[in-house]
Structure formats: structure tokens, C-alpha cells
Amino acid sequence: MNKVGKFVIEGGRKLYGSARVSGAKNAAVGILSAAIMCDDGTCTIDNLPDIDDVKTLIGIIRQMGANVTETDRGTVVIDSSGVKSNKALFDELKSMRGSYYLLGALLGKFGQAEIIYPGGCNIGVRPIDQHIKGFQALGAEVITEHGVIKASADKLVGGPIYFDIVSVGATINIMLAACKAEGVTTIDNAAKEPHVVDVANFLNSMGANIKGAGTDMIRIKGVKELHGCTYSVIPDQIEAGTFMIAAAAAGGDVTLLNVIPKHLESVTAKLEEMGAEIIEESDTLRIKCDCRPKAINLKTLPYPGFPTDLQQPMTSILSIAEGRSIVTEGIFEGRFKHVDELKRMGANIKVEGRVAIIDGIKKLSGASVSATDLRAGAALIIAGIIAEG
Ligand code: EPZ
């Protein structure tokens, strides 16, 4: 669903006031996929973000036979008793990365799954070899032909899995496929992101037996059945971090509501290094900044390191920081496509492979730019807010 959105931004104003952070996108897509595995009862899920990926996925699970009723803004009740097919071959799946979770959910539910090869932001190659390695370790045969991934197993049997690379998607996908497999599955070198923990907590609310989510070793003991539950999606760490960066870049005094400050420790640390004042309370964060940000060095890493999804918004604020910043993209090999757009606004950035060298200038200038991916869009909006004109 690629709607072309357009914003005209008059830059140069400080930011004041408060914003409520939505539910986490990267938890929601895993949780909505997991809900179709329910064998008995319904799943009530609230605090879902109001975004295309959620709407698309709800549309898809409806087409698969689930009954999804929206009882309130951001709240759905899902009855997946009508999901009979192990296939999800809808073109909409090409528009989002999170669709690959249907592979793990359908394989876990039916022992068979066929999905359209996933899409997602153009930030690198984005292979799924670790997902496939995990499914094979559970006894599934996986083939890809004509743009469709097919996984099937006579019986899914738990076992040890070691990920060669820390992968959020593969970690969640294997948790889905393993939660009803026979025996115990261990995932070593697992991703520790908050949204991985959230999907594990949701599955446990459905009666799964998952321990260690949030550490690099997750243990899943297969259960016979998954039942309905009521669950609230965690606040979006990346959305909160984006607002924090915008507030520090524009200057002013902004309070974010419905956040988990612990999930933002790396962002808080870097913004304080740049001169922002950040006040934490139990579920709010206040950002005050009235000085020109100072240049810093940054490397994106798996959680709890600095999140790759905030690298792009950070290059916007660093474009006007005092001094030279070195930004190293430790996760994706193609995540600097927004830099060319920032250069149209006067930014002084040199990209060499996974490193961007940013010499801060006093002011960006307004220009007509386009977003190459989701987080590039966020970065360019921040750039527009702080630009002259
Ligand atoms: C998830 O993508 C997020 N998307 C991304 O957010 C996020 O940037 C990323 O995790 C890292 O945190 C969703 O959750 C829907 P990975 P994912 O598997 O699962 C390589 C956003 O803006 N890899 O953790 O695709 C991969 O190429 C999006 O919200 C393999 O080599 O990321 C990358 O270099 C963008 N083989 C690294 O691992 C695999 O089988 C981490 O990728 C899988 C991944």
C-alpha cells in the first residue's frame, strides 16, 4: 500500500508541548501474526499503532479467514478459528517486511506454510537465510520458487539453533514456529530488542512456554495448544527516540508520554553527550535543549546498542552539530540513501561504505526532497523542522 504522502514544512521553530508515543510497530506485526496461531478463544490486542503495516496485516489475516473486529481505536479482537489455509500469497505482503512472521506462524500452526517473499524498506539486501536455517533446524524443508517461500514439516521437533548473525526477524520467526513444536528449542545468539520480548510475552499469554527473551539465549518448550488472551503492545522505542531527536535538534521543551525510558538508554546517553537535558520519570521522558548540539561519534548495534532505525534521524541532527561526527551503520549495508537528500539541504556529509563523516553546518536550508524509506522519511521531516525556509 504505497500511498505517496507529502509534507510542506516551514522550518526554524522550536518544539514545545507533549506527545503520546504509539504502540511499537515491530512488536505489533509479530503479535498480529502470532494471534493466528490461537487454537481456542480470541485474542484482544490493544495499543496497536495506527499505521499502514498494521492495517495491511489485519487485512491479510482477515482474508485468511480470521474474524478481526476493531472494538476501540488501536484495539482489535481476533478470532482465528476461521484460519484454515497455510498460504498467504497476497501481493500486499510485498509492501512490508513484517509479513515474514506469517511464515513462522503458519508453519507453527499447520506444519506447512507458503508466503510471498517479504518486502520491506530498501536499506540493504535483507536476506532470510537465518530464518530458513532455524526452520530447517526444527525439521522443516524450505524452498523458494517463483517468489514464494514454502516451508513444510511432517512434525516440528525442537532442537538447538545458533544464529550466525543477530536477527530480530529470525529470532521472532523461530519463536513462532517453535512454540508448538515437540520438545525444547534453544535459540543462541538471539536478538534482545524490546519487541522480541513483547512477542515472547504475548505468546506466553497465549500459553506458550518461552524463557530468556531479552537475553541472547531463548528457550522454548513446545506446548500442545495456544489459547486466547488480552494483551497490550509496548510503546514504540523507535518512535519515542525519533521524537527525542527532533526535540533536541529543534530546541525547546518536549515531554513524551507512554514510554519505557529503559528502552531508550542508548538514545538518552547520546543526546546528553550532544548537550540535551533529559529528565526520566516512570513512563515519561522530558527533553530540553537550547544549545547547538555538539558532534559525537555513533555506531549502530543490536539492542541494547544504539538502534539502527534511529541512525537516519541522528544524521539529520548531526548535520547541524558543532564539529565532525562519525556515524557507523553496524547493521545494514545500504542505510545512507537519505544522505543525498540531506545534501540538497546543504548538509556536508561524506559516505564511505558503512561510515558517514558529517561536518556540521550552522543551518540546513529548505528544499524539495524525497524519502527513500520509512526512517529516511523521519530523518527528512526532522531536517525540514530545523532548516531555514
Ligand atoms: C527488523 O528488521 C526491523 N523490522 C527493522 O526495522 C530493524 O531495522 C531491524 O530489525 C534491526 O533492528 C521489523 O521488525 C519488521 P534483522 P529485520 O533480521 O528483522 C541480516 C524499521 O524501520 N540478516 O535484525 O529484517 C540483515 O541483513 C525497520 O522499522 C541476515 O543476514 O532485521 C541485517 O544486516 C527497518 N540473514 C542484520 O542481519 C537473515 O536471515 C539484522 O537484520 C536475517 C537478517
Coordinates of N, CA and C in Angstrom, one line a residue, residues 233-387:
V233 N 0.3 -3.9 23.5 CA 1.6 -3.7 22.8 C 2.5 -2.7 23.6
I234 N 3.7 -2.9 23.7 CA 4.6 -2.0 24.3 C 4.7 -0.7 23.5
P235 N 5.1 0.4 24.2 CA 5.4 1.7 23.4 C 6.5 1.5 22.5
D236 N 6.4 2.3 21.4 CA 7.4 2.2 20.3 C 8.7 2.9 20.6
Q237 N 9.8 2.2 20.9 CA 11.1 2.7 21.3 C 11.6 3.6 20.2
I238 N 11.4 3.2 18.9 CA 11.9 4.0 17.8 C 11.2 5.3 17.5
E239 N 9.8 5.2 17.7 CA 9.0 6.4 17.6 C 9.4 7.4 18.7
A240 N 9.6 6.9 19.9 CA 10.0 7.8 21.0 C 11.3 8.4 20.7
G241 N 12.2 7.6 20.3 CA 13.6 8.1 20.0 C 13.6 9.1 18.9
T242 N 12.7 8.9 17.9 CA 12.6 9.9 16.8 C 12.2 11.3 17.4
F243 N 11.1 11.2 18.2 CA 10.7 12.5 18.8 C 11.8 13.1 19.7
M244 N 12.5 12.3 20.4 CA 13.6 12.8 21.3 C 14.6 13.6 20.4
I245 N 15.0 13.0 19.3 CA 16.0 13.6 18.4 C 15.4 14.9 17.8
A246 N 14.2 14.8 17.4 CA 13.5 16.0 16.8 C 13.6 17.2 17.8
A247 N 13.2 16.9 19.1 CA 13.2 17.9 20.1 C 14.6 18.5 20.4
A248 N 15.6 17.6 20.4 CA 17.0 18.0 20.6 C 17.5 18.9 19.5
A249 N 17.1 18.5 18.3 CA 17.5 19.2 17.1 C 16.9 20.6 16.9
A250 N 15.6 20.7 17.2 CA 14.9 21.9 17.0 C 15.1 22.9 18.2
G251 N 15.4 22.2 19.4 CA 15.4 23.0 20.6 C 14.0 23.1 21.2
G252 N 13.9 23.5 22.5 CA 12.6 23.6 23.1 C 12.5 22.7 24.3
D253 N 11.2 22.3 24.5 CA 11.0 21.5 25.8 C 9.8 20.6 25.5
V254 N 10.1 19.3 25.3 CA 9.1 18.3 24.9 C 9.0 17.2 25.9
T255 N 7.7 16.8 26.2 CA 7.5 15.7 27.1 C 6.9 14.6 26.3
L256 N 7.5 13.4 26.4 CA 6.9 12.2 25.7 C 6.1 11.4 26.7
L257 N 4.9 11.0 26.4 CA 4.1 10.2 27.3 C 4.0 8.7 26.8
N258 N 3.8 7.8 27.7 CA 3.7 6.4 27.4 C 5.0 5.9 26.7
V259 N 6.1 6.1 27.5 CA 7.4 5.5 27.0 C 7.9 4.6 28.1
I260 N 8.9 3.7 27.7 CA 9.7 2.9 28.7 C 11.1 3.4 28.7
P261 N 11.5 4.4 29.6 CA 12.8 5.0 29.5 C 14.0 4.0 29.3
K262 N 13.9 2.9 29.9 CA 15.0 1.9 29.8 C 15.2 1.5 28.4
H263 N 14.2 1.4 27.6 CA 14.4 1.0 26.2 C 15.1 2.1 25.4
L264 N 15.3 3.3 26.0 CA 15.9 4.4 25.2 C 17.2 4.8 25.8
E265 N 17.8 4.0 26.6 CA 19.0 4.4 27.3 C 20.1 4.8 26.4
S266 N 20.3 4.1 25.3 CA 21.4 4.5 24.4 C 21.1 5.8 23.7
V267 N 19.8 6.1 23.4 CA 19.5 7.4 22.8 C 19.7 8.5 23.8
T268 N 19.2 8.3 25.0 CA 19.4 9.3 26.0 C 20.9 9.6 26.2
A269 N 21.7 8.6 26.3 CA 23.1 8.8 26.5 C 23.7 9.7 25.4
K270 N 23.4 9.4 24.2 CA 24.0 10.1 23.0 C 23.5 11.5 23.0
L271 N 22.2 11.7 23.3 CA 21.6 13.1 23.2 C 22.2 13.9 24.3
E272 N 22.4 13.3 25.5 CA 23.0 14.1 26.6 C 24.5 14.5 26.3
E273 N 25.2 13.5 25.6 CA 26.5 13.8 25.1 C 26.5 15.0 24.2
M274 N 25.4 15.2 23.5 CA 25.3 16.3 22.5 C 24.9 17.6 23.1
G275 N 24.5 17.5 24.4 CA 24.1 18.7 25.2 C 22.7 18.9 25.5
A276 N 21.8 17.9 25.2 CA 20.4 17.9 25.6 C 20.3 17.6 27.1
E277 N 19.2 18.1 27.7 CA 18.9 17.7 29.1 C 17.7 16.8 29.0
I278 N 17.8 15.6 29.6 CA 16.7 14.6 29.5 C 16.3 14.2 30.9
I279 N 15.1 14.3 31.2 CA 14.5 14.0 32.6 C 13.6 12.8 32.5
E280 N 14.0 11.7 33.2 CA 13.2 10.5 33.1 C 12.2 10.4 34.2
E281 N 11.0 9.9 33.9 CA 10.1 9.5 35.0 C 9.6 8.1 34.6
S282 N 8.7 7.5 35.4 CA 8.4 6.1 35.2 C 8.0 5.8 33.7
D283 N 7.0 6.6 33.2 CA 6.6 6.3 31.8 C 6.6 7.6 31.0
T284 N 7.4 8.6 31.4 CA 7.5 9.8 30.5 C 9.0 10.1 30.4
L285 N 9.3 10.9 29.3 CA 10.7 11.4 29.1 C 10.5 12.9 28.7
R286 N 11.3 13.7 29.4 CA 11.2 15.2 29.0 C 12.6 15.6 28.4
I287 N 12.5 16.2 27.3 CA 13.8 16.6 26.6 C 13.8 18.1 26.5
K288 N 14.9 18.7 27.0 CA 15.1 20.2 26.9 C 16.4 20.4 26.2
C289 N 16.4 21.4 25.2 CA 17.7 21.7 24.6 C 17.6 23.1 24.0
D290 N 18.5 23.9 24.5 CA 18.5 25.3 23.9 C 19.9 25.7 23.4
C291 N 20.7 24.7 23.1 CA 22.0 25.0 22.6 C 22.2 24.2 21.3
R292 N 23.2 24.7 20.5 CA 23.6 24.0 19.3 C 24.1 22.6 19.7
P293 N 23.6 21.5 19.1 CA 24.1 20.2 19.5 C 25.6 20.1 19.2
K294 N 26.3 19.3 20.1 CA 27.7 19.0 19.8 C 27.9 17.7 19.0
A295 N 28.9 17.7 18.2 CA 29.2 16.5 17.3 C 29.5 15.3 18.2
I296 N 29.2 14.1 17.8 CA 29.5 12.9 18.5 C 29.9 11.8 17.5
N297 N 30.4 10.7 18.0 CA 30.6 9.5 17.2 C 29.6 8.5 17.6
L298 N 29.1 7.7 16.6 CA 27.9 6.8 16.8 C 28.1 5.6 16.0
K299 N 27.8 4.4 16.6 CA 27.8 3.2 15.9 C 26.5 2.4 16.2
T300 N 25.8 2.0 15.2 CA 24.5 1.3 15.4 C 24.9 -0.2 15.7
L301 N 24.2 -0.8 16.7 CA 24.5 -2.2 17.1 C 23.1 -2.8 17.5
P302 N 23.1 -4.1 17.6 CA 21.9 -4.8 18.2 C 21.6 -4.3 19.6
Y303 N 20.4 -4.3 20.0 CA 20.0 -3.9 21.3 C 20.8 -4.6 22.4
P304 N 21.3 -4.0 23.4 CA 21.0 -2.6 23.8 C 21.9 -1.5 23.2
G305 N 22.5 -1.8 22.1 CA 23.3 -0.8 21.5 C 22.4 0.3 20.8
F306 N 23.0 1.2 20.2 CA 22.2 2.3 19.6 C 21.4 1.7 18.4
P307 N 20.1 1.9 18.3 CA 19.3 1.3 17.3 C 19.5 1.8 15.9
T308 N 19.7 0.9 14.9 CA 19.9 1.3 13.5 C 18.7 2.1 13.0
D309 N 17.5 1.9 13.5 CA 16.4 2.6 13.0 C 16.4 4.1 13.4
L310 N 17.3 4.5 14.3 CA 17.5 5.9 14.6 C 18.7 6.5 14.1
Q311 N 19.5 5.7 13.3 CA 20.7 6.3 12.7 C 20.4 7.4 11.7
Q312 N 19.3 7.2 10.9 CA 18.9 8.2 9.9 C 18.5 9.5 10.6
P313 N 17.6 9.4 11.6 CA 17.2 10.7 12.2 C 18.4 11.4 12.9
M314 N 19.4 10.6 13.4 CA 20.6 11.2 14.0 C 21.4 11.9 13.0
T315 N 21.5 11.4 11.8 CA 22.3 12.1 10.8 C 21.8 13.5 10.5
S316 N 20.4 13.6 10.7 CA 19.9 15.0 10.5 C 20.3 15.9 11.5
I317 N 20.2 15.5 12.8 CA 20.6 16.5 13.9 C 22.2 16.7 13.8
L318 N 22.9 15.7 13.5 CA 24.4 15.8 13.4 C 24.8 16.7 12.2
S319 N 23.9 16.9 11.2 CA 24.2 17.8 10.1 C 24.4 19.2 10.6
I320 N 23.8 19.5 11.7 CA 23.9 20.9 12.2 C 24.7 21.0 13.5
A321 N 25.3 19.9 13.9 CA 26.0 19.9 15.2 C 27.4 20.6 15.0
E322 N 27.9 21.0 16.1 CA 29.2 21.8 16.1 C 30.3 20.8 16.1
G323 N 31.0 20.7 14.9 CA 32.1 19.7 14.8 C 31.8 18.6 13.8
R324 N 32.8 17.6 13.8 CA 32.7 16.5 12.9 C 32.2 15.2 13.6
S325 N 31.2 14.6 13.1 CA 30.7 13.3 13.7 C 31.0 12.2 12.7
I326 N 31.3 11.0 13.3 CA 31.5 9.8 12.5 C 30.3 8.8 12.9
V327 N 29.5 8.5 11.9 CA 28.4 7.6 12.1 C 28.7 6.3 11.4
T328 N 28.7 5.2 12.1 CA 29.0 3.9 11.5 C 27.7 3.0 11.6
E329 N 27.2 2.6 10.5 CA 26.0 1.8 10.4 C 26.4 0.3 10.5
G330 N 26.3 -0.2 11.8 CA 26.7 -1.6 12.0 C 25.8 -2.7 11.6
I331 N 24.6 -2.4 11.2 CA 23.6 -3.4 10.9 C 23.3 -3.6 9.4
F332 N 22.9 -2.5 8.8 CA 22.6 -2.7 7.3 C 23.6 -2.0 6.4
E333 N 23.8 -2.6 5.3 CA 24.9 -2.1 4.4 C 24.4 -1.0 3.5
G334 N 23.1 -0.7 3.5 CA 22.6 0.3 2.5 C 21.7 1.3 3.2
R335 N 22.1 1.8 4.3 CA 21.2 2.7 5.1 C 21.6 4.1 5.1
F336 N 22.3 4.6 4.0 CA 22.6 6.0 4.0 C 22.0 6.7 2.8
K337 N 20.9 6.1 2.2 CA 20.3 6.7 1.0 C 19.7 8.1 1.2
H338 N 19.5 8.4 2.5 CA 18.9 9.7 2.8 C 19.9 10.8 2.8
V339 N 21.2 10.4 2.8 CA 22.3 11.4 2.8 C 22.2 12.3 1.6
D340 N 22.0 11.7 0.4 CA 21.9 12.6 -0.8 C 20.8 13.6 -0.7
E341 N 19.7 13.2 0.0 CA 18.6 14.2 0.2 C 19.0 15.3 1.1
L342 N 19.8 14.9 2.2 CA 20.2 15.9 3.2 C 21.2 16.9 2.5
K343 N 22.0 16.4 1.5 CA 23.0 17.2 0.8 C 22.2 18.3 0.0
R344 N 21.0 18.0 -0.5 CA 20.2 19.0 -1.2 C 19.9 20.2 -0.3
M345 N 19.9 19.9 1.0 CA 19.6 20.9 2.0 C 20.8 21.6 2.6
G346 N 22.0 21.2 2.0 CA 23.2 21.9 2.4 C 24.1 21.1 3.3
A347 N 23.7 19.9 3.7 CA 24.5 19.1 4.7 C 25.8 18.7 4.0
N348 N 26.8 18.7 4.9 CA 28.2 18.3 4.5 C 28.5 17.0 5.0
I349 N 28.2 15.9 4.2 CA 28.3 14.5 4.7 C 29.1 13.7 3.6
K350 N 30.1 13.0 4.0 CA 30.8 12.0 3.1 C 30.5 10.6 3.5
V351 N 30.0 9.8 2.6 CA 29.7 8.4 2.9 C 30.7 7.5 2.3
E352 N 31.4 6.7 3.2 CA 32.3 5.7 2.7 C 31.9 4.3 3.2
G353 N 31.1 3.6 2.4 CA 30.7 2.2 2.8 C 29.7 2.4 4.0
R354 N 30.0 1.8 5.1 CA 29.1 1.9 6.3 C 29.4 3.0 7.2
V355 N 30.3 4.0 6.7 CA 30.6 5.1 7.6 C 30.2 6.4 6.9
A356 N 29.6 7.3 7.7 CA 29.2 8.6 7.2 C 30.0 9.6 8.0
I357 N 30.8 10.5 7.4 CA 31.6 11.6 8.1 C 30.8 12.9 7.9
I358 N 30.3 13.4 9.0 CA 29.4 14.6 9.0 C 30.1 15.8 9.6
D359 N 30.4 16.8 8.7 CA 30.9 18.1 9.3 C 29.7 19.0 9.4
G360 N 29.3 19.3 10.7 CA 28.2 20.1 11.0 C 28.2 21.5 10.4
I361 N 27.1 21.9 9.9 CA 27.0 23.3 9.4 C 26.0 24.1 10.3
K362 N 26.0 25.4 10.3 CA 25.1 26.1 11.2 C 23.6 25.9 10.9
K363 N 23.3 25.9 9.6 CA 21.8 25.8 9.2 C 21.6 25.0 8.0
L364 N 20.7 24.1 8.0 CA 20.2 23.5 6.7 C 19.3 24.4 6.0
S365 N 19.1 24.3 4.7 CA 18.1 25.2 4.0 C 17.0 24.3 3.4
G366 N 15.8 24.8 3.5 CA 14.7 24.1 3.0 C 14.8 23.7 1.5
A367 N 14.4 22.5 1.1 CA 14.5 22.1 -0.3 C 13.4 21.1 -0.6
S368 N 13.3 20.7 -1.8 CA 12.3 19.6 -2.1 C 13.1 18.3 -2.1
V369 N 12.7 17.4 -1.2 CA 13.4 16.1 -1.0 C 12.5 15.0 -1.0
S370 N 13.0 13.8 -1.2 CA 12.0 12.6 -1.1 C 12.6 11.5 -0.2
A371 N 11.7 10.8 0.4 CA 12.0 9.8 1.4 C 12.3 8.5 0.7
T372 N 13.5 7.9 0.9 CA 13.8 6.6 0.3 C 13.3 5.4 1.1
D373 N 13.0 5.6 2.3 CA 12.5 4.5 3.2 C 11.8 5.2 4.4
L374 N 11.2 4.3 5.2 CA 10.5 4.8 6.4 C 11.3 5.8 7.3
R375 N 12.5 5.3 7.7 CA 13.2 6.1 8.7 C 13.9 7.3 8.0
A376 N 14.1 7.2 6.7 CA 14.7 8.3 5.9 C 13.6 9.4 6.0
G377 N 12.3 9.0 5.9 CA 11.2 10.0 5.9 C 11.3 10.7 7.3
A378 N 11.5 10.0 8.3 CA 11.5 10.6 9.7 C 12.7 11.6 9.7
A379 N 13.9 11.1 9.2 CA 15.1 12.0 9.2 C 14.8 13.3 8.4
L380 N 14.1 13.2 7.3 CA 13.9 14.4 6.4 C 12.9 15.3 7.1
I381 N 11.9 14.8 7.8 CA 11.0 15.6 8.5 C 11.7 16.4 9.6
I382 N 12.6 15.7 10.3 CA 13.4 16.5 11.3 C 14.3 17.5 10.6
A383 N 14.9 17.2 9.5 CA 15.7 18.1 8.7 C 14.9 19.3 8.3
G384 N 13.6 19.1 7.9 CA 12.7 20.2 7.5 C 12.4 21.1 8.6
I385 N 12.2 20.5 9.8 CA 11.8 21.2 11.0 C 12.9 22.2 11.4
I386 N 14.2 21.8 11.2 CA 15.3 22.6 11.7 C 15.9 23.5 10.5
A387 N 15.4 23.3 9.3 CA 16.0 24.0 8.2 C 15.5 25.4 8.1

